[in-house]
């Protein structure tokens, strides 16, 4: 069983940066791939980034590639999403997710979700 809690959302101007954290409870954190998804008002939830259990393989949506970086610290059972060069279209609720493999994250077959944290980018 894994419980996920996100931190770090907020309001930022376009071009700015935010770092989201996802704190996981449970002793099996290192056994899961981690991912970030987002959902903007009136839109479906979409994939943002994923990292495999070891942290050596990362995957990104084209819309965030080169601006966002996903990482994890298994010793601290925490995943991160560093977001740079933010744009107004990045405004959304961001959700942390856990799944058995990075491929299952990419497929949206998520076992555990966090409650979400709001990110608002002003123009």
Short mmCIF file of C-alpha atoms in Angstrom, two decimals:
data_model
loop_
_atom_site.label_atom_id
_atom_site.label_comp_id
_atom_site.label_asym_id
_atom_site.label_seq_id
_atom_site.Cartn_x
_atom_site.Cartn_y
_atom_site.Cartn_z
CA UNK A 1 0.00 0.00 0.00
CA UNK A 2 1.30 3.44 -0.94
CA UNK A 3 -0.16 6.80 0.07
CA UNK A 4 0.92 9.88 -1.87
CA UNK A 5 0.82 13.53 -0.79
CA UNK A 6 1.86 16.38 -3.07
CA UNK A 7 3.47 19.65 -1.98
CA UNK A 8 4.80 22.75 -3.68
CA UNK A 9 2.01 24.04 -5.86
CA UNK A 10 1.18 27.73 -6.01
CA UNK A 11 0.97 30.87 -8.11
CA UNK A 12 3.90 31.89 -10.29
CA UNK A 13 4.44 34.31 -13.15
CA UNK A 14 5.12 33.06 -16.66
CA UNK A 15 8.78 32.18 -17.05
CA UNK A 16 9.12 31.27 -13.41
CA UNK A 17 9.81 27.95 -11.70
CA UNK A 18 8.18 25.66 -9.17
CA UNK A 19 9.24 22.37 -7.63
CA UNK A 20 6.59 19.85 -6.76
CA UNK A 21 7.24 17.10 -4.23
CA UNK A 22 5.35 13.86 -3.74
CA UNK A 23 5.88 12.25 -0.36
CA UNK A 24 5.06 8.55 -0.25
CA UNK A 25 4.29 6.44 2.76
CA UNK A 26 4.69 2.69 2.80
CA UNK A 27 7.72 0.48 2.61
CA UNK A 28 7.37 -0.41 -1.08
CA UNK A 29 8.03 3.02 -2.61
CA UNK A 30 11.15 1.84 -4.42
CA UNK A 31 9.13 -0.95 -6.03
CA UNK A 32 7.00 1.50 -8.00
CA UNK A 33 7.53 3.74 -10.96
CA UNK A 34 6.35 7.28 -10.29
CA UNK A 35 4.62 9.76 -12.51
CA UNK A 36 3.02 13.18 -12.69
CA UNK A 37 -0.23 13.97 -14.44
CA UNK A 38 -2.17 17.20 -14.69
CA UNK A 39 -5.74 18.28 -15.29
CA UNK A 40 -6.73 21.75 -16.44
CA UNK A 41 -10.29 23.05 -16.04
CA UNK A 42 -12.60 21.50 -18.62
CA UNK A 43 -9.91 19.12 -19.87
CA UNK A 44 -9.05 15.51 -19.31
CA UNK A 45 -6.20 14.45 -17.08
CA UNK A 46 -2.99 14.14 -19.09
CA UNK A 47 0.41 12.54 -18.63
CA UNK A 48 3.30 14.88 -17.79
CA UNK A 49 6.31 12.80 -16.76
CA UNK A 50 7.39 9.40 -15.43
CA UNK A 51 10.45 7.87 -13.82
CA UNK A 52 11.26 4.19 -13.33
CA UNK A 53 11.81 2.65 -9.91
CA UNK A 54 15.55 3.10 -9.98
CA UNK A 55 15.39 6.66 -11.29
CA UNK A 56 17.55 6.03 -14.32
CA UNK A 57 14.84 6.22 -16.99
CA UNK A 58 12.60 9.25 -17.47
CA UNK A 59 9.79 10.04 -19.89
CA UNK A 60 8.08 13.32 -20.73
CA UNK A 61 5.12 14.66 -22.61
CA UNK A 62 6.21 16.68 -25.62
CA UNK A 63 4.60 19.79 -24.14
CA UNK A 64 6.99 19.82 -21.15
CA UNK A 65 10.13 18.26 -22.60
CA UNK A 66 13.15 20.45 -21.95
CA UNK A 67 11.35 22.48 -19.27
CA UNK A 68 10.33 19.91 -16.64
CA UNK A 69 12.50 17.35 -14.86
CA UNK A 70 11.22 14.37 -12.90
CA UNK A 71 13.37 12.71 -10.26
CA UNK A 72 13.09 10.59 -7.14
CA UNK A 73 14.88 9.91 -3.90
CA UNK A 74 14.09 6.37 -2.78
CA UNK A 75 15.81 6.86 0.57
CA UNK A 76 13.41 9.73 1.31
CA UNK A 77 10.46 8.02 -0.46
CA UNK A 78 9.84 11.22 -2.39
CA UNK A 79 9.39 12.07 -6.05
CA UNK A 80 9.91 15.51 -7.53
CA UNK A 81 8.88 17.54 -10.54
CA UNK A 82 11.06 20.56 -11.25
CA UNK A 83 9.16 22.92 -13.54
CA UNK A 84 11.03 25.72 -15.29
CA UNK A 85 10.04 28.27 -17.91
CA UNK A 86 6.43 27.91 -16.88
CA UNK A 87 3.69 29.00 -19.26
CA UNK A 88 0.05 29.94 -18.60
CA UNK A 89 -0.98 26.73 -20.36
CA UNK A 90 0.79 24.77 -17.61
CA UNK A 91 -1.94 25.89 -15.21
CA UNK A 92 -3.62 22.78 -13.81
CA UNK A 93 -4.02 20.53 -10.82
CA UNK A 94 -0.96 18.30 -10.72
CA UNK A 95 -1.28 14.73 -9.48
CA UNK A 96 1.40 12.34 -8.33
CA UNK A 97 0.92 8.71 -9.35
CA UNK A 98 2.46 5.30 -8.66
CA UNK A 99 2.33 2.22 -10.87
CA UNK A 100 4.33 -1.02 -11.18
CA UNK A 101 6.43 0.13 -14.17
CA UNK A 102 7.12 3.28 -16.15
CA UNK A 103 5.23 1.73 -19.07
CA UNK A 104 2.12 1.34 -16.93
CA UNK A 105 2.44 4.98 -15.88
CA UNK A 106 2.64 5.98 -19.55
CA UNK A 107 -0.43 3.86 -20.25
CA UNK A 108 -2.31 5.56 -17.42
CA UNK A 109 -2.76 2.29 -15.50
CA UNK A 110 -2.18 3.88 -12.11
CA UNK A 111 -2.42 2.03 -8.81
CA UNK A 112 -2.16 5.00 -6.48
CA UNK A 113 -2.98 8.70 -6.88
CA UNK A 114 -2.21 11.70 -4.74
CA UNK A 115 -4.86 14.28 -3.94
CA UNK A 116 -3.43 16.89 -6.30
CA UNK A 117 -1.85 20.32 -5.93
CA UNK A 118 -2.84 23.46 -7.84
CA UNK A 119 -0.31 25.19 -10.08
CA UNK A 120 -1.34 28.54 -11.53
CA UNK A 121 0.84 30.41 -14.01
CA UNK A 122 -0.08 34.03 -14.63
CA UNK A 123 0.74 35.83 -17.87
#
